[in-house]
XYZ file of C-alpha atoms in Angstrom:
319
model
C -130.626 50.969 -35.599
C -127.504 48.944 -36.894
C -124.438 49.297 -35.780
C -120.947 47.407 -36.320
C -119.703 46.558 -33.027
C -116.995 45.069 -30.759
C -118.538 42.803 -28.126
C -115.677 41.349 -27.190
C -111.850 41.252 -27.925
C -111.500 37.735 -28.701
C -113.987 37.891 -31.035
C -114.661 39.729 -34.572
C -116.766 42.758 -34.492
C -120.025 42.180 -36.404
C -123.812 43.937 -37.116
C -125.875 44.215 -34.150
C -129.039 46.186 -33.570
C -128.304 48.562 -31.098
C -130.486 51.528 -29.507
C -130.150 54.850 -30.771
C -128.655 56.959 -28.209
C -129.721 60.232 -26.943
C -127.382 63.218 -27.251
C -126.564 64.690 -23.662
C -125.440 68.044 -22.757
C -123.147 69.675 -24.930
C -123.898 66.976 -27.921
C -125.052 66.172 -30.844
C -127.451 63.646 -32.887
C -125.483 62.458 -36.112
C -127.609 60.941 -39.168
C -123.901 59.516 -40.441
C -123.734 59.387 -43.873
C -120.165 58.132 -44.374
C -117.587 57.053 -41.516
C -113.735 57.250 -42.304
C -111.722 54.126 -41.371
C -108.564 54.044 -39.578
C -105.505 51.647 -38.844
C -106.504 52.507 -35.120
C -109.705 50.582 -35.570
C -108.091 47.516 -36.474
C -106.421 48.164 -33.044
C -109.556 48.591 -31.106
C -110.991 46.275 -32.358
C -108.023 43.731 -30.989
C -108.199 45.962 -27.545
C -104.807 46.909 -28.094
C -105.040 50.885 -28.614
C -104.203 53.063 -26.151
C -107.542 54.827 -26.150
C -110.350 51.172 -26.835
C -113.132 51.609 -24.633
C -114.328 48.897 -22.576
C -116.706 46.528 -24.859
C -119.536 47.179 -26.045
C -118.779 49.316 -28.049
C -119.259 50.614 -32.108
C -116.182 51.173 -34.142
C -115.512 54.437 -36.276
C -113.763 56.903 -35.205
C -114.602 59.667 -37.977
C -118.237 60.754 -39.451
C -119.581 63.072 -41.634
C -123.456 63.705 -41.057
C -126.517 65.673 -40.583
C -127.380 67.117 -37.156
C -130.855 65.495 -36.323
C -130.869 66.491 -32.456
C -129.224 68.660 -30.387
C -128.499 67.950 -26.136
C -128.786 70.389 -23.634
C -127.148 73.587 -24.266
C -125.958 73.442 -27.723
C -126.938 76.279 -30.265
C -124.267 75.291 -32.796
C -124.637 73.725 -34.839
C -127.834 73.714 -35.996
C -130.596 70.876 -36.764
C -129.862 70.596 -40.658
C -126.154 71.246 -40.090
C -123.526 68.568 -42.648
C -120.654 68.740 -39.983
C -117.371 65.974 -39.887
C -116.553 65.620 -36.318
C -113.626 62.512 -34.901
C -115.510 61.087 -31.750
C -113.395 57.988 -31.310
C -115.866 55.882 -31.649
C -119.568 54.961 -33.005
C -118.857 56.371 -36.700
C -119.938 52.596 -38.012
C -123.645 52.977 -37.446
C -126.667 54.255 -38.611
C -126.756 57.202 -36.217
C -124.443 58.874 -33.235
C -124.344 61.548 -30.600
C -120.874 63.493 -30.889
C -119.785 66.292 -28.706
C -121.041 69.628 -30.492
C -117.837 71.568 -30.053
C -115.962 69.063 -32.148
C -118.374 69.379 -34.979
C -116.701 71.464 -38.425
C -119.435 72.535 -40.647
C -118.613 70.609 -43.935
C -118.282 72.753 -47.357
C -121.351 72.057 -49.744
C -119.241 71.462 -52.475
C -117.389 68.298 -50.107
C -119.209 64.822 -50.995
C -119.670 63.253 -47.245
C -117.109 60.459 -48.237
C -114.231 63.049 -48.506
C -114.916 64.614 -46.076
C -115.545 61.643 -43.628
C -112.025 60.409 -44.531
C -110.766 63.541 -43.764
C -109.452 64.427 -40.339
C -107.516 62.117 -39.404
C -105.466 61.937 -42.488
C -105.441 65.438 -43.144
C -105.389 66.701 -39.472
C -102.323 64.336 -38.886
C -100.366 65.682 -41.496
C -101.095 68.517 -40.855
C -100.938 69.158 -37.192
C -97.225 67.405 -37.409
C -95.601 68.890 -40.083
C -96.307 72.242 -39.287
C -97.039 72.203 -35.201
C -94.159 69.596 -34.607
C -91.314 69.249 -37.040
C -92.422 73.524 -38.205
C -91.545 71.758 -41.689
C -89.959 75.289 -44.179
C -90.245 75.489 -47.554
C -87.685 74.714 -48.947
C -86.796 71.671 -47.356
C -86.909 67.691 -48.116
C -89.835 65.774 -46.194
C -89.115 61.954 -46.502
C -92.760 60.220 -46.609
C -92.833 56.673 -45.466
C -96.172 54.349 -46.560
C -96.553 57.317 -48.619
C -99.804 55.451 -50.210
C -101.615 54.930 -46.938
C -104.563 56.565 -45.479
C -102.177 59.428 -44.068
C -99.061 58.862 -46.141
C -101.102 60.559 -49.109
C -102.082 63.500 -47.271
C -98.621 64.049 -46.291
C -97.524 64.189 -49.530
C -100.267 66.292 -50.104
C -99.961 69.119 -47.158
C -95.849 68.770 -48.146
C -96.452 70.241 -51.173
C -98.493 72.866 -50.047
C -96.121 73.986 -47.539
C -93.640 74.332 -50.356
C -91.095 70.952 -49.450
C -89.593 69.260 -51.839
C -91.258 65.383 -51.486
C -89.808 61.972 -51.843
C -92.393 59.195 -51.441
C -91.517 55.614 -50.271
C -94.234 53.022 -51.111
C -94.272 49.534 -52.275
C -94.949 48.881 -55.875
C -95.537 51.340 -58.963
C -99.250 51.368 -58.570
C -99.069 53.094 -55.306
C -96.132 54.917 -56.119
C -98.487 56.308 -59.321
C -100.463 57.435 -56.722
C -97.879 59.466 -54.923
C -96.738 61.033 -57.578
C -100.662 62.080 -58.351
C -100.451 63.662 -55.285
C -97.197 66.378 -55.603
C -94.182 63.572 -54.869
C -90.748 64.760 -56.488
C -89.087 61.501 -56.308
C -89.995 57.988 -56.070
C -88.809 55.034 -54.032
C -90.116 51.757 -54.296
C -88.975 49.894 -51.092
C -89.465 46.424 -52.441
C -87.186 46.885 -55.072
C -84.792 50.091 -54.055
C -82.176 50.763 -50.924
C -83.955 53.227 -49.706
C -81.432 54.164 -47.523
C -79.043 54.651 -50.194
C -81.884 55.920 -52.942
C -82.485 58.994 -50.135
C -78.765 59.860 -49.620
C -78.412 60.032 -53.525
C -81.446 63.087 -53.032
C -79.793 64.691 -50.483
C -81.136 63.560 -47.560
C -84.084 64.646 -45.688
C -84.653 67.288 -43.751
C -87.996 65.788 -42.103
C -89.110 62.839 -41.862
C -92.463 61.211 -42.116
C -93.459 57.710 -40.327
C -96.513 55.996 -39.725
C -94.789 52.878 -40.373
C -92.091 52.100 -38.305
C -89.757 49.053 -38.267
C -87.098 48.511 -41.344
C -88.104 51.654 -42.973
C -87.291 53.604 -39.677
C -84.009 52.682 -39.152
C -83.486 52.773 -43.406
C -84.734 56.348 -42.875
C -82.724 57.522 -40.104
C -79.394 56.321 -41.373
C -80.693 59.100 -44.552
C -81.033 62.021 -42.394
C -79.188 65.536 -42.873
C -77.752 66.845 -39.924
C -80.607 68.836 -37.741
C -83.539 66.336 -38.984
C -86.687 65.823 -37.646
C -88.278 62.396 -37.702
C -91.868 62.276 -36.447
C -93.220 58.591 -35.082
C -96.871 58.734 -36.705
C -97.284 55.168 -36.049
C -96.552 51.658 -36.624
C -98.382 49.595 -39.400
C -95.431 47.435 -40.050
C -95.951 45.875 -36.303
C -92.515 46.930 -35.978
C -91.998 49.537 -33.206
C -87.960 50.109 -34.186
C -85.605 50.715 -31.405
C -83.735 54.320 -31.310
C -79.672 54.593 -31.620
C -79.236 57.875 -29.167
C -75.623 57.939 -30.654
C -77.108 58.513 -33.825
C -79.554 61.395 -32.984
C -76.281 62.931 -30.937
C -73.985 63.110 -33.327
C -76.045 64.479 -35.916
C -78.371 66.578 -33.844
C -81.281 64.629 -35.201
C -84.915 64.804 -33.486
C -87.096 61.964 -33.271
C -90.976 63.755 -32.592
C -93.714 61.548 -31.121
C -97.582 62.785 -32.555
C -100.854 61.114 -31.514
C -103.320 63.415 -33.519
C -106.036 61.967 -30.757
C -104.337 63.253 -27.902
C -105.180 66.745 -28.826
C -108.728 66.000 -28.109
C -107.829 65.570 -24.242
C -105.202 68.698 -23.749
C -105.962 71.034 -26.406
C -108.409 70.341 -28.542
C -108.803 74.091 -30.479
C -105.686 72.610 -32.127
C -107.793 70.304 -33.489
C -110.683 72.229 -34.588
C -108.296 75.470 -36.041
C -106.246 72.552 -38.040
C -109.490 71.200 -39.698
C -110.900 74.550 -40.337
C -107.608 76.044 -42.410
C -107.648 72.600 -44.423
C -111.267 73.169 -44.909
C -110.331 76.233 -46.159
C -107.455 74.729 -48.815
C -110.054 71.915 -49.823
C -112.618 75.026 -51.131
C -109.607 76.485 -52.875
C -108.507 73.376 -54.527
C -105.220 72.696 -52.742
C -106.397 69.389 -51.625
C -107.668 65.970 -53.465
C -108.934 63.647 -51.148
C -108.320 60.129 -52.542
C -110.798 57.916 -51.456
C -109.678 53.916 -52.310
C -112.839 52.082 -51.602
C -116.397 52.795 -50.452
C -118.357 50.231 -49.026
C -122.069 49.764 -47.059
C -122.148 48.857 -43.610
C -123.215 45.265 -44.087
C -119.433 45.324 -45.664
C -117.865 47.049 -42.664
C -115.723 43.853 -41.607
C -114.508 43.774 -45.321
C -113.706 47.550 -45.388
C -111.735 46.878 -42.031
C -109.878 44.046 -44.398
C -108.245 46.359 -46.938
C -106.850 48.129 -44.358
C -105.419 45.108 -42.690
C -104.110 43.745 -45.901
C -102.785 46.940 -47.275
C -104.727 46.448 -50.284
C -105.973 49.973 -50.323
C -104.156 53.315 -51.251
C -105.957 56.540 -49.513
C -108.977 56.208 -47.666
C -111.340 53.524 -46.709
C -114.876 54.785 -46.057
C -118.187 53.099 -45.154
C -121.473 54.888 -45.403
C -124.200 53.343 -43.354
């Protein structure tokens, strides 16, 4: 089978035939129809994220497919079974075991390239809005890279939580796309203070980052008293120092969330997340917005967009 692989971390990853593996106990055989790509695989690829196996290895962190085989032990699901399942690797390849108890039965109705690009974004924004800032309705939620893979969902699961959403994102036609998704207010943060442009809202309650650097510390200086900033990541390359005075004097929390690390301490977190958004995808509270879809042979492209911020929502490859 082909897969798209890291060999080594001084070199790009590329096709390579590969063998197809066997599922083990407690896993399952994947016929992947579409894998979800992720600023972490950029990262892996480098050897630079906290979780990159040791090389070789196949890149992908998030599949949607058809259970061909099951391991030892596993009932559920079934041989037949469309399931979405974030293994952390081996999504960009023809086929891929996957630990069975990860594995959320997809909704019919869910084309496999929504609902490959799902989890991550949607789990992410999820998971920290409501397990770690506990985001009310009512309040402001400040989105950072509000066009990105997960700054869209944000937006998104914002909305549906009842917030009140300003989106930051750089240039109209990904600020268009923000505003598709629920944003109240706009900021463009090539052309706007954003610092200022926030205060003139009213500040935010919450804050949303997966970018880090300028926009941090522009986004900080805008927080209301009692605010929660959550560190999603940092595509900017800038990981942004912390003022403690600052958080001090105006009680201000700064919350760290690796959506990953859930699979390692509590992963049911994980799995009851993806099910409820399951649930609000069937009902028509969510839009996935895929940017680009792309064959395997145009993996290394794919991984491009990301890299060059030239897409807005999802990147998916379907091998």
């Amino acid at each position: 089978m082909r897969a798209f692989q890291v060999t080594s971390h001084t070199q790009p990853p590329a096709i390579a035939d590969a063998k197809e593996p066997v599922p083990q106990e407690g896993e399952v055989l994947l016929s992947i129809a579409a894998c979800g790509l992720n600023f972490a695989d950029l990262l892996m690829a480098k050897g630079t994220y906290q979780d990159t196996p040791n090389p070789p290895f196949t890149l992908g962190m998030e599949v949607c497919g058809t259970v061909i085989a099951q391991g030892q032990g596993v009932s559920s699901p079934t041989i037949g079974t469309r399931v979405a399942v974030f293994g952390g690797q081996g999504g960009l390849s023809e086929r891929g075991v996957f630990p069975a108890d990860l594995c959320t039965p997809v909704p019919d109705d869910m084309p496999a390239e929504a609902a490959a690009g799902f989890m991550v974004a949607y789990g992410t924004s999820h998971l920290a809005l409501a397990r770690r800032a506990k985001l009310q309705a009512g309040e402001t939620l400040l989105v950072l890279g509000a066009a990105g893979g997960v700054g869209l969902t944000a937006v998104e699961v914002g909305k549906a939580m009842g917030a009140r959403v300003i989106a930051v994102a750089r240039g109209q036609k990904k600020l268009k796309a923000a505003q598709e998704a629920g944003a109240d207010h706009l900021i463009d943060c090539d052309a706007d203070d954003v610092k200022e442009a926030v205060k003139a809202l009213g500040g935010a309650d919450v804050v949303y980052d997966p970018v880090g650097g300028d926009l941090f510390k522009a986004a900080l200086g805008a927080c209301n008293r009692e605010a929660r900033i959550i560190v999603i990541g940092f595509a900017s390359g800038d990981v942004p120092p912390i003022p403690a005075n600052i958080l001090l004097v105006k009680n201000i929390s700064v919350i760290g969330f690796y959506w990953g690390g859930y699979l390692k301490f509590n992963p049911s977190a994980l799995t009851d997340s993806l099910t409820e958004l399951m649930t609000w995808y069937t009902e028509g509270r969510l839009r996935p917005h895929i940017s680009h879809v792309l064959p395997l042979d145009q993996a290394a492209e794919a991984l491009d967009l990301l890299r060059t911020r030239k897409s807005i929502g999802k990147v998916v490859v379907t091998p």
